[in-house]
Tab-separated table of N, CA and C in Angstrom:
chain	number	residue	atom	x	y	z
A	1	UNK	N	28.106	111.788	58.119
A	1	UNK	CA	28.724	112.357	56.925
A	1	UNK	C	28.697	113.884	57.037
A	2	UNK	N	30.048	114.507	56.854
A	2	UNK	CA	29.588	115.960	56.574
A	2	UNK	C	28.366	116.256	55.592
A	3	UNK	N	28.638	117.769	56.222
A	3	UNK	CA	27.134	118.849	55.476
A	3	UNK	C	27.561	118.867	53.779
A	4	UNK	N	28.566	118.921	54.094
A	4	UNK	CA	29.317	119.424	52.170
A	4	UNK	C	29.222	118.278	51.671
A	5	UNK	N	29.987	117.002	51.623
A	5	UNK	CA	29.408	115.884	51.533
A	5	UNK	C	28.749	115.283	51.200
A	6	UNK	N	27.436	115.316	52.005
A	6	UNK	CA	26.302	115.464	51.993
A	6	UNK	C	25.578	115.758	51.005
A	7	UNK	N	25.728	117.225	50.566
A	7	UNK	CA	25.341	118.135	49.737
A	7	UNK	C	25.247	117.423	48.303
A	8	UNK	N	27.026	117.554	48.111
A	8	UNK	CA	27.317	116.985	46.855
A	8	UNK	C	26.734	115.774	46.815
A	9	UNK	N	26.447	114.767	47.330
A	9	UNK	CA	25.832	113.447	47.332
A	9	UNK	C	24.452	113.716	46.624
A	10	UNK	N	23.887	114.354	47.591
A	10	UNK	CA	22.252	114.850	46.816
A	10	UNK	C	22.312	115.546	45.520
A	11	UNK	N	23.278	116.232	45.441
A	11	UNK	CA	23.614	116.534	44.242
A	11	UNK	C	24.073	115.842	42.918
A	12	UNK	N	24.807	114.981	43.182
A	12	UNK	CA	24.819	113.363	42.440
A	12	UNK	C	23.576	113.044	41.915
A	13	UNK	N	22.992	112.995	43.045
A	13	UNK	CA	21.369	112.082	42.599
A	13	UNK	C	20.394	113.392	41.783
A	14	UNK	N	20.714	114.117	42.031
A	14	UNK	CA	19.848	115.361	41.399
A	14	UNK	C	20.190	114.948	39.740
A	15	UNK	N	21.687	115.060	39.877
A	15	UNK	CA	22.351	115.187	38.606
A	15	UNK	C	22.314	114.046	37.655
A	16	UNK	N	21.447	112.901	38.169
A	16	UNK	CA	21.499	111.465	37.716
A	16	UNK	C	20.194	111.966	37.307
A	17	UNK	N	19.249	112.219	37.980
A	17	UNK	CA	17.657	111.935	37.551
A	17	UNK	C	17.221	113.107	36.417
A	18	UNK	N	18.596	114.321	36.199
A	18	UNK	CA	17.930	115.899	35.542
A	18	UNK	C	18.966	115.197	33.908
A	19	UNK	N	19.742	113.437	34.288
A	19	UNK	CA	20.579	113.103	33.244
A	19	UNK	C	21.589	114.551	32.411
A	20	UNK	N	22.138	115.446	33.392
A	20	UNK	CA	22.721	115.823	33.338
A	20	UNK	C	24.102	115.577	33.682
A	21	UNK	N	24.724	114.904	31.921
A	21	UNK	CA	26.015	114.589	32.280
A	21	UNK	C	27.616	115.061	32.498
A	22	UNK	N	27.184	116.375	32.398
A	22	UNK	CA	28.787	117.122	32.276
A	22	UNK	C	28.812	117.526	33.608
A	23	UNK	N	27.338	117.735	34.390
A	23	UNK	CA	27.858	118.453	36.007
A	23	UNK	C	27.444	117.376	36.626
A	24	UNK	N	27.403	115.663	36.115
A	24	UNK	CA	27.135	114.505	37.032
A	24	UNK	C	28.895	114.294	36.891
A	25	UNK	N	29.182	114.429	35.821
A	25	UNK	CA	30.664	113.612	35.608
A	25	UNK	C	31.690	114.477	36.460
A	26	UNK	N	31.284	116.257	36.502
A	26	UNK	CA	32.202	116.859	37.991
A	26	UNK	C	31.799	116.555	39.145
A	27	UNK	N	30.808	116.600	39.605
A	27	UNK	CA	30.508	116.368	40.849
A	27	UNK	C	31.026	114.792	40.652
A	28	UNK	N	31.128	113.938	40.741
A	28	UNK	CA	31.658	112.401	40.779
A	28	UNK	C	33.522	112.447	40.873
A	29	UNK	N	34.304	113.312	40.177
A	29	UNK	CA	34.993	113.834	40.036
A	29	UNK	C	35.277	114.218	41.807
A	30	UNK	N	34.383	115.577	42.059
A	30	UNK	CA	34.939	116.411	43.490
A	30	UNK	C	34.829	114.569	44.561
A	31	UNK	N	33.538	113.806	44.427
A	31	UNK	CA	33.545	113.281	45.113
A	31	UNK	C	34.727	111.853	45.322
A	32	UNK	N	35.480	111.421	44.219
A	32	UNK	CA	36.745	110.964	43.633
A	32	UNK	C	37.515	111.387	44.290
A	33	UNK	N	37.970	113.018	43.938
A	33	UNK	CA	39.138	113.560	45.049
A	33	UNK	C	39.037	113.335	46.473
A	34	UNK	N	37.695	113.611	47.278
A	34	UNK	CA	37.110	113.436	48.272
A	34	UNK	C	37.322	112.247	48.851
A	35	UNK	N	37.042	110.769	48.163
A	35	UNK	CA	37.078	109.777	48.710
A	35	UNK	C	38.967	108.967	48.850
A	36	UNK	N	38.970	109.448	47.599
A	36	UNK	CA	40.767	109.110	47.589
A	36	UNK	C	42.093	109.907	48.811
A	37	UNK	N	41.784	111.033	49.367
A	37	UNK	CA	42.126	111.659	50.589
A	37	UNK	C	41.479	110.517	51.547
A	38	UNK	N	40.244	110.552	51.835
A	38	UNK	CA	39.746	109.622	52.677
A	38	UNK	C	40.514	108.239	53.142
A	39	UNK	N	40.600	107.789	51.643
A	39	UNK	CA	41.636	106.304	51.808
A	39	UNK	C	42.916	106.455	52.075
A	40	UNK	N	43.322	107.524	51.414
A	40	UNK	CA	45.096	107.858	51.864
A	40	UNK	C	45.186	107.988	53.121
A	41	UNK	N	44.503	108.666	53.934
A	41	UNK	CA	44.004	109.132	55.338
A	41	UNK	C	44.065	108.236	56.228
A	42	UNK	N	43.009	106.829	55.336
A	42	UNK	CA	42.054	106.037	56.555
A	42	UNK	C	41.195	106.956	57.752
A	43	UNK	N	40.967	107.932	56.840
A	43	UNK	CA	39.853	109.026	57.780
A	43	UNK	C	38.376	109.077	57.528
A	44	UNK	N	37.597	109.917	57.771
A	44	UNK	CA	36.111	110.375	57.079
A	44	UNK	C	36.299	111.772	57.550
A	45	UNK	N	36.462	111.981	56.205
A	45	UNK	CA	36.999	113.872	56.449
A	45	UNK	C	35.643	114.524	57.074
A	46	UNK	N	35.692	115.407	57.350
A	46	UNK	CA	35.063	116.729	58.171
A	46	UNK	C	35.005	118.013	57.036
A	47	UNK	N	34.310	118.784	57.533
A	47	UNK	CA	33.731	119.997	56.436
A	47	UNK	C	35.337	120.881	56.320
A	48	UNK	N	36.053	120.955	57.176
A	48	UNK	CA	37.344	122.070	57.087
A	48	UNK	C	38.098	121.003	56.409
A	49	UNK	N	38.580	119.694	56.221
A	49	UNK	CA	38.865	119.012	55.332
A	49	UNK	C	38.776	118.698	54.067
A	50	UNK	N	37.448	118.598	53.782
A	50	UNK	CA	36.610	118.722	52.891
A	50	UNK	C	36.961	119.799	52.153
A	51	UNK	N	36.705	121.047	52.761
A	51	UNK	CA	36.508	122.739	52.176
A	51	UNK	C	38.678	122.683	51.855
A	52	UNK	N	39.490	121.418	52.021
A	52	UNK	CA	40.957	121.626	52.095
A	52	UNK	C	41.126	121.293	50.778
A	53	UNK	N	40.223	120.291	50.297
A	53	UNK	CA	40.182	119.210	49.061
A	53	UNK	C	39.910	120.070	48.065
A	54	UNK	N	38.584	120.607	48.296
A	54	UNK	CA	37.576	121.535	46.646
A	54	UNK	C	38.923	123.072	46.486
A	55	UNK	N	39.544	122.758	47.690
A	55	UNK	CA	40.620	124.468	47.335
A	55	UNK	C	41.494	123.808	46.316
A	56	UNK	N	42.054	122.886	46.810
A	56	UNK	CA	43.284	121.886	46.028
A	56	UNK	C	42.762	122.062	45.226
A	57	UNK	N	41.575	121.406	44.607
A	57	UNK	CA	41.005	121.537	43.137
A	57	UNK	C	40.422	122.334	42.363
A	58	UNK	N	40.298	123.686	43.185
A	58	UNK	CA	40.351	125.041	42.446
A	58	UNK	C	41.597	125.378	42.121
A	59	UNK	N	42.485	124.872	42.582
A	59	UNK	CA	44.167	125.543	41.990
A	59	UNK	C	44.120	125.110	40.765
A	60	UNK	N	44.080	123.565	41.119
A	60	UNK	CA	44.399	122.826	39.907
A	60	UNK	C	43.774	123.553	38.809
A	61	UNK	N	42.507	123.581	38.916
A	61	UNK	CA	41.454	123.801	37.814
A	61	UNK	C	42.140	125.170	37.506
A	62	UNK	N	42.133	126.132	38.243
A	62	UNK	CA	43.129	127.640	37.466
A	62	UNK	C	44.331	127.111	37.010
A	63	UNK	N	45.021	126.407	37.770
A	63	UNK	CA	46.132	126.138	36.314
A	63	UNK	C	46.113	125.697	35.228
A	64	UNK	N	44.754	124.434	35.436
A	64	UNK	CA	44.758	123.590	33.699
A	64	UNK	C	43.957	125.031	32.853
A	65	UNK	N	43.580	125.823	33.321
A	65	UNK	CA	42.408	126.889	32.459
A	65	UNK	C	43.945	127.500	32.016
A	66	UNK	N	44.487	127.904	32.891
A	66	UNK	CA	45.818	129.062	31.945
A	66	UNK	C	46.742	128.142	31.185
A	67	UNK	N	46.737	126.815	31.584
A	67	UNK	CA	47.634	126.316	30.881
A	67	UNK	C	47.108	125.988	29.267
A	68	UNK	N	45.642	125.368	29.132
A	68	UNK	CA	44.932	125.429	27.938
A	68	UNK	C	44.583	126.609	27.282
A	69	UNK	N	44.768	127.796	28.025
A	69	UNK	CA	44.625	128.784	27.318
A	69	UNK	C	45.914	129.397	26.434
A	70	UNK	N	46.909	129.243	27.165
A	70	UNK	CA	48.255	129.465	26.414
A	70	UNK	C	48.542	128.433	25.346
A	71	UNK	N	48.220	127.113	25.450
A	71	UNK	CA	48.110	126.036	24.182
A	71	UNK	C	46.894	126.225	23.174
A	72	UNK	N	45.793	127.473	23.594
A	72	UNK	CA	45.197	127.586	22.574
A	72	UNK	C	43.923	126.413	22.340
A	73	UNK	N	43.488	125.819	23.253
A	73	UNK	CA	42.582	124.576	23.529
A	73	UNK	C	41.390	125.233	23.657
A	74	UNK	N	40.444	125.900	23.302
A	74	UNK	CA	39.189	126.427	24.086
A	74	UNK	C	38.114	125.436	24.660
A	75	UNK	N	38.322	124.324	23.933
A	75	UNK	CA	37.227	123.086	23.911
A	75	UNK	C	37.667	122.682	25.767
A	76	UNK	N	38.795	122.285	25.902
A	76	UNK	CA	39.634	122.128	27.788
A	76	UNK	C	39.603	123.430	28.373
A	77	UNK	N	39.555	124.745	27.759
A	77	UNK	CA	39.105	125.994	28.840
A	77	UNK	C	38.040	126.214	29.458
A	78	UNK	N	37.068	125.225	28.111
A	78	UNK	CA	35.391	125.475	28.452
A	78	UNK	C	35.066	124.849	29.782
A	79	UNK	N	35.483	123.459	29.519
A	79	UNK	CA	35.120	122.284	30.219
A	79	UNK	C	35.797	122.711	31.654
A	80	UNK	N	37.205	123.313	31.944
A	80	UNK	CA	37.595	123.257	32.947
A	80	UNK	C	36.729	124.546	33.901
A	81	UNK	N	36.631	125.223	32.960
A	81	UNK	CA	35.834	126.801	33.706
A	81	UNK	C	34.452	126.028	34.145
A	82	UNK	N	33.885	125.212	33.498
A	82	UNK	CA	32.800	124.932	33.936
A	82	UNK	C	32.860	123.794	35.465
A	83	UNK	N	33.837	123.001	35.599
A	83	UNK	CA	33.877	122.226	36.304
A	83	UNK	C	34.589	123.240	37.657
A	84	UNK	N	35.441	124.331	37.316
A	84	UNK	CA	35.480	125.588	38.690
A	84	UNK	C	34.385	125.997	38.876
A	85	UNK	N	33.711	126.215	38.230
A	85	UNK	CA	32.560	126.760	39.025
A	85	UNK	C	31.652	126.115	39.804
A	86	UNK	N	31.462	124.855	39.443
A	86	UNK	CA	30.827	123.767	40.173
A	86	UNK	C	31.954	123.379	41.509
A	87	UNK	N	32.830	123.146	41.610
A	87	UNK	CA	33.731	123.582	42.840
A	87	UNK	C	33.671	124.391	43.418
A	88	UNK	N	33.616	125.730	42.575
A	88	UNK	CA	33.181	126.674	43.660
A	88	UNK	C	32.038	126.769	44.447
A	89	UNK	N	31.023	126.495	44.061
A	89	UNK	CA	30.007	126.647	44.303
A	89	UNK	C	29.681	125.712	45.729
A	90	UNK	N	30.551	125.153	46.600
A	90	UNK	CA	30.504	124.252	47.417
A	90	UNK	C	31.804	124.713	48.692
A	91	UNK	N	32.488	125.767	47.862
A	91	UNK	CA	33.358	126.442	48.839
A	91	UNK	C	32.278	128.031	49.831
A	92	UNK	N	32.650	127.778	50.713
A	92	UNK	CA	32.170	129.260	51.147
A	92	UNK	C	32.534	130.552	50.731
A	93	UNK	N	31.566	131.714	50.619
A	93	UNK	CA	31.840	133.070	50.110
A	93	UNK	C	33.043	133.497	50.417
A	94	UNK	N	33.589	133.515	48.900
A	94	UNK	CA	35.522	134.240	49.008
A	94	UNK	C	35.381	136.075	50.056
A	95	UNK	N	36.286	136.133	50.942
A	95	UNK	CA	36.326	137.269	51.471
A	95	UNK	C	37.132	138.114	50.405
A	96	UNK	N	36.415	139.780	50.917
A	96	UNK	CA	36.982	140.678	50.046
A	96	UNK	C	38.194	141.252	51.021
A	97	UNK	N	39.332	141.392	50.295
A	97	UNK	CA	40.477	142.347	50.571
A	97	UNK	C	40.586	143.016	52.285
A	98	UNK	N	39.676	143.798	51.987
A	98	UNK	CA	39.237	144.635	53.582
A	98	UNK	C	38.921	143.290	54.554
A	99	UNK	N	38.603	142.279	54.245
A	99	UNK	CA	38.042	141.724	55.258
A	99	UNK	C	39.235	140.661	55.722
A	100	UNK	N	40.116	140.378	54.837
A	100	UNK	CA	42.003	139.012	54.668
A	100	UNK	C	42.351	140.343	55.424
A	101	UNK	N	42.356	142.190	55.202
A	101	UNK	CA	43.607	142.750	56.298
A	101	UNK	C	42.378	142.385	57.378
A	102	UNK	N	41.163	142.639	57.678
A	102	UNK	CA	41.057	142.979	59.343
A	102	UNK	C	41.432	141.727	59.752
A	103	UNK	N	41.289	140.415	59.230
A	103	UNK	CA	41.516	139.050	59.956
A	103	UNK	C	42.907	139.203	60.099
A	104	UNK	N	43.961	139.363	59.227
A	104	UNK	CA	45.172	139.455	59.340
A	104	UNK	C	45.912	140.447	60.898
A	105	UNK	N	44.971	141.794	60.684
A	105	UNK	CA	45.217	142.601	61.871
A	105	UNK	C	44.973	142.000	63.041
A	106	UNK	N	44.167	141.073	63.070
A	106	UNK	CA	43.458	141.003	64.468
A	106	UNK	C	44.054	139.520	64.819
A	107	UNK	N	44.766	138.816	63.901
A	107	UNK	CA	45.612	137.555	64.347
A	107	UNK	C	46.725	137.934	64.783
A	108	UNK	N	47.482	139.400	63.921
A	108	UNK	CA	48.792	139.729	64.539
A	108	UNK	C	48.634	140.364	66.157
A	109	UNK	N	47.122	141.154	66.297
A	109	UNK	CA	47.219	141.573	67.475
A	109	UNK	C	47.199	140.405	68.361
A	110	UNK	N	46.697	139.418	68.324
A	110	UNK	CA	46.433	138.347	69.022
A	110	UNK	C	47.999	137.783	69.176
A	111	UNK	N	48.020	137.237	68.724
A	111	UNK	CA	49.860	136.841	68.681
A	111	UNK	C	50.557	137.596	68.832
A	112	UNK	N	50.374	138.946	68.950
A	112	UNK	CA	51.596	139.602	69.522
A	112	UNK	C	52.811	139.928	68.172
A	113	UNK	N	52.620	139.284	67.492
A	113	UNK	CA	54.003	138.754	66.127
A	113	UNK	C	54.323	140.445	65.628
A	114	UNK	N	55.200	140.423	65.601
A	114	UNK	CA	55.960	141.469	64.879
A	114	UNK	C	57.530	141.689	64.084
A	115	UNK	N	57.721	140.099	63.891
A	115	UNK	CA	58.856	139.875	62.828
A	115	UNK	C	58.676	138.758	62.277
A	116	UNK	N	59.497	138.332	61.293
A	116	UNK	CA	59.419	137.611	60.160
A	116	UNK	C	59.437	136.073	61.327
A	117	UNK	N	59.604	136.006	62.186
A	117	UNK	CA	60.070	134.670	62.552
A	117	UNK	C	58.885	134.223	63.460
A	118	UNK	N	58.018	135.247	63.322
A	118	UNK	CA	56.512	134.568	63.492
A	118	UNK	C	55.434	134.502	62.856
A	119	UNK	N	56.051	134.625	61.685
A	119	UNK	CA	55.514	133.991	60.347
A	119	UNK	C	54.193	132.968	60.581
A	120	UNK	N	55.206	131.995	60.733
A	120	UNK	CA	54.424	130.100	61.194
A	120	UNK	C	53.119	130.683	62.338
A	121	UNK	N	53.365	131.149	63.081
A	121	UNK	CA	52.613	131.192	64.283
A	121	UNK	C	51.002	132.123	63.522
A	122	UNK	N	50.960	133.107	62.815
A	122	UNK	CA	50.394	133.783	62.058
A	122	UNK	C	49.781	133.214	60.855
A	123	UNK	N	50.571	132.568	60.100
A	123	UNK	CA	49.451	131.749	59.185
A	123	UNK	C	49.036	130.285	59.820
A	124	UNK	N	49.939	129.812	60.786
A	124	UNK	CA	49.041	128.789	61.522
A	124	UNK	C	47.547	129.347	62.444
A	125	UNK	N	47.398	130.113	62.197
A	125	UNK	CA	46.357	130.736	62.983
A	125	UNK	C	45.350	131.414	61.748
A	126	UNK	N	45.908	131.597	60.863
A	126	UNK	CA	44.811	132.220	59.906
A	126	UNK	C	44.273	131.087	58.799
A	127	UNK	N	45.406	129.791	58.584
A	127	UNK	CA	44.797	129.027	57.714
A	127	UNK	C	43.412	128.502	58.115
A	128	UNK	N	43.273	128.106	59.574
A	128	UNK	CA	41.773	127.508	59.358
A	128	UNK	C	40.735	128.708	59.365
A	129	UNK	N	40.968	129.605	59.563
A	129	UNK	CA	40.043	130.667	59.194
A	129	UNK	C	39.724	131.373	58.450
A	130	UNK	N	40.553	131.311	57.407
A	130	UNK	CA	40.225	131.437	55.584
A	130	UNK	C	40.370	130.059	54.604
A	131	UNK	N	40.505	128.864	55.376
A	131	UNK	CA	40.520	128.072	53.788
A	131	UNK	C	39.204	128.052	53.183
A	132	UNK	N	39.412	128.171	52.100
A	132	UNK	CA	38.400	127.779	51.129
A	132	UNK	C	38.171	129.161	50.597
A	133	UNK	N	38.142	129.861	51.645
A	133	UNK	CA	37.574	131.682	51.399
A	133	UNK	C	38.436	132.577	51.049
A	134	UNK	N	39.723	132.448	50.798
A	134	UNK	CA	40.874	133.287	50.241
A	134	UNK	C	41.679	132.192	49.685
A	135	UNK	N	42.742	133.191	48.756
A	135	UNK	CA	43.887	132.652	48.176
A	135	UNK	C	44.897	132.463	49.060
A	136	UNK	N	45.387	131.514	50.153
A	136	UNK	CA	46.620	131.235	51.026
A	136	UNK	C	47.867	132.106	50.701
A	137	UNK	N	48.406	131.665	49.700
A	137	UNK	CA	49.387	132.864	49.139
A	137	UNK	C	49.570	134.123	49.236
A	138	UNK	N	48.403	134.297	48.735
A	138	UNK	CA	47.664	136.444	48.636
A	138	UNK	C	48.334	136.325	50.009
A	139	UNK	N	47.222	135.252	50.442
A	139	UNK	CA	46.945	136.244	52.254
A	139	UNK	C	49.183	136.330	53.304
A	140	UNK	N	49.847	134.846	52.306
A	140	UNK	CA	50.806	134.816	53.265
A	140	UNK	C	51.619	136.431	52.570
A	141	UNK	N	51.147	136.663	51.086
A	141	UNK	CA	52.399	137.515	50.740
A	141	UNK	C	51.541	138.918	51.545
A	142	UNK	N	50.323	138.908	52.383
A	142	UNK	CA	50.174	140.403	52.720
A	142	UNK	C	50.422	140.564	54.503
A	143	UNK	N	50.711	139.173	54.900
A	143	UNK	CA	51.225	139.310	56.251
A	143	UNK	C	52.998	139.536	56.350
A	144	UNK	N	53.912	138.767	55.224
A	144	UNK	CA	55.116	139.255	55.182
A	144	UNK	C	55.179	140.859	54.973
A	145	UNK	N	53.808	141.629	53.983
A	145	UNK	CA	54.340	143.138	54.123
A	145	UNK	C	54.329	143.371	55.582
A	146	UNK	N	53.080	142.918	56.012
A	146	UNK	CA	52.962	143.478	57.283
A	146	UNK	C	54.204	143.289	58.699
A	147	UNK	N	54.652	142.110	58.597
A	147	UNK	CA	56.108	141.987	59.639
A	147	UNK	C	57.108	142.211	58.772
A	148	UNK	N	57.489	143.104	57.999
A	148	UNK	CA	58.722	143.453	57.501
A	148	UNK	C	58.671	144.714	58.080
């Protein structure tokens, strides 16, 4: 079994015996998303898999937070902020700014890329080395400045 996995598992049981039910009912939740990829799969995911799943469900979770916040729900802002953070908390340390350009610099030097039509080749090379740890997006809209 992966390390993350893993983790959350012991964490389950932590969360069963401290009868703590709002961070037993997320963690059961991450491990839900977790196992349902698994079956769609017919796989046993791996930690960069894994770390593919808790991102998916940090989006989500920022969208249901802005979306309950614009409907005015605080009771679903609470609950959802609380269940991101328990997601987060299982992703690895988000990189700062300075650190998405030097990776960015040092994939374009590597690849050589210097127009838009090596795009693919550039974020195929940077996704497994920031998921979980940056925003995908951010990072694709700061490599298009960079090959324009």
């Amino acid at each position: 079994m992966a390390p993350i996995k893993q983790q959350i598992n012991d964490d389950v049981k932590t969360a069963m015996r401290a009868r703590d039910k709002e961070r037993l009912s997320a963690l059961r939740m991450i491990l839900a998303a977790i196992k349902q990829k698994e079956v769609d799969a017919r796989i046993e995911l791996d930690d960069p898999q894994t770390l593919a799943v808790l991102d998916k469900m940090t989006k989500q979770h920022r969208d249901s937070i802005s979306q309950y916040q614009q409907a005015g729900r605080d009771d679903l802002v609470q609950k959802e902020t609380f269940e991101l953070e328990i997601v987060q908390s299982y992703l690895p340390a988000p990189l700062t700014d300075t650190e998405i350009k030097e990776m960015i610099k040092s994939v374009l030097e590597e690849t050589g890329a210097t127009t838009m039509q090596d795009m693919g080749k550039v974020m195929g090379l940077l996704k497994p080395r920031l998921q979980g740890r940056a925003d995908l997006g951010k990072v694709s809209g700061l490599v298009k400045i960079r090959l324009s």
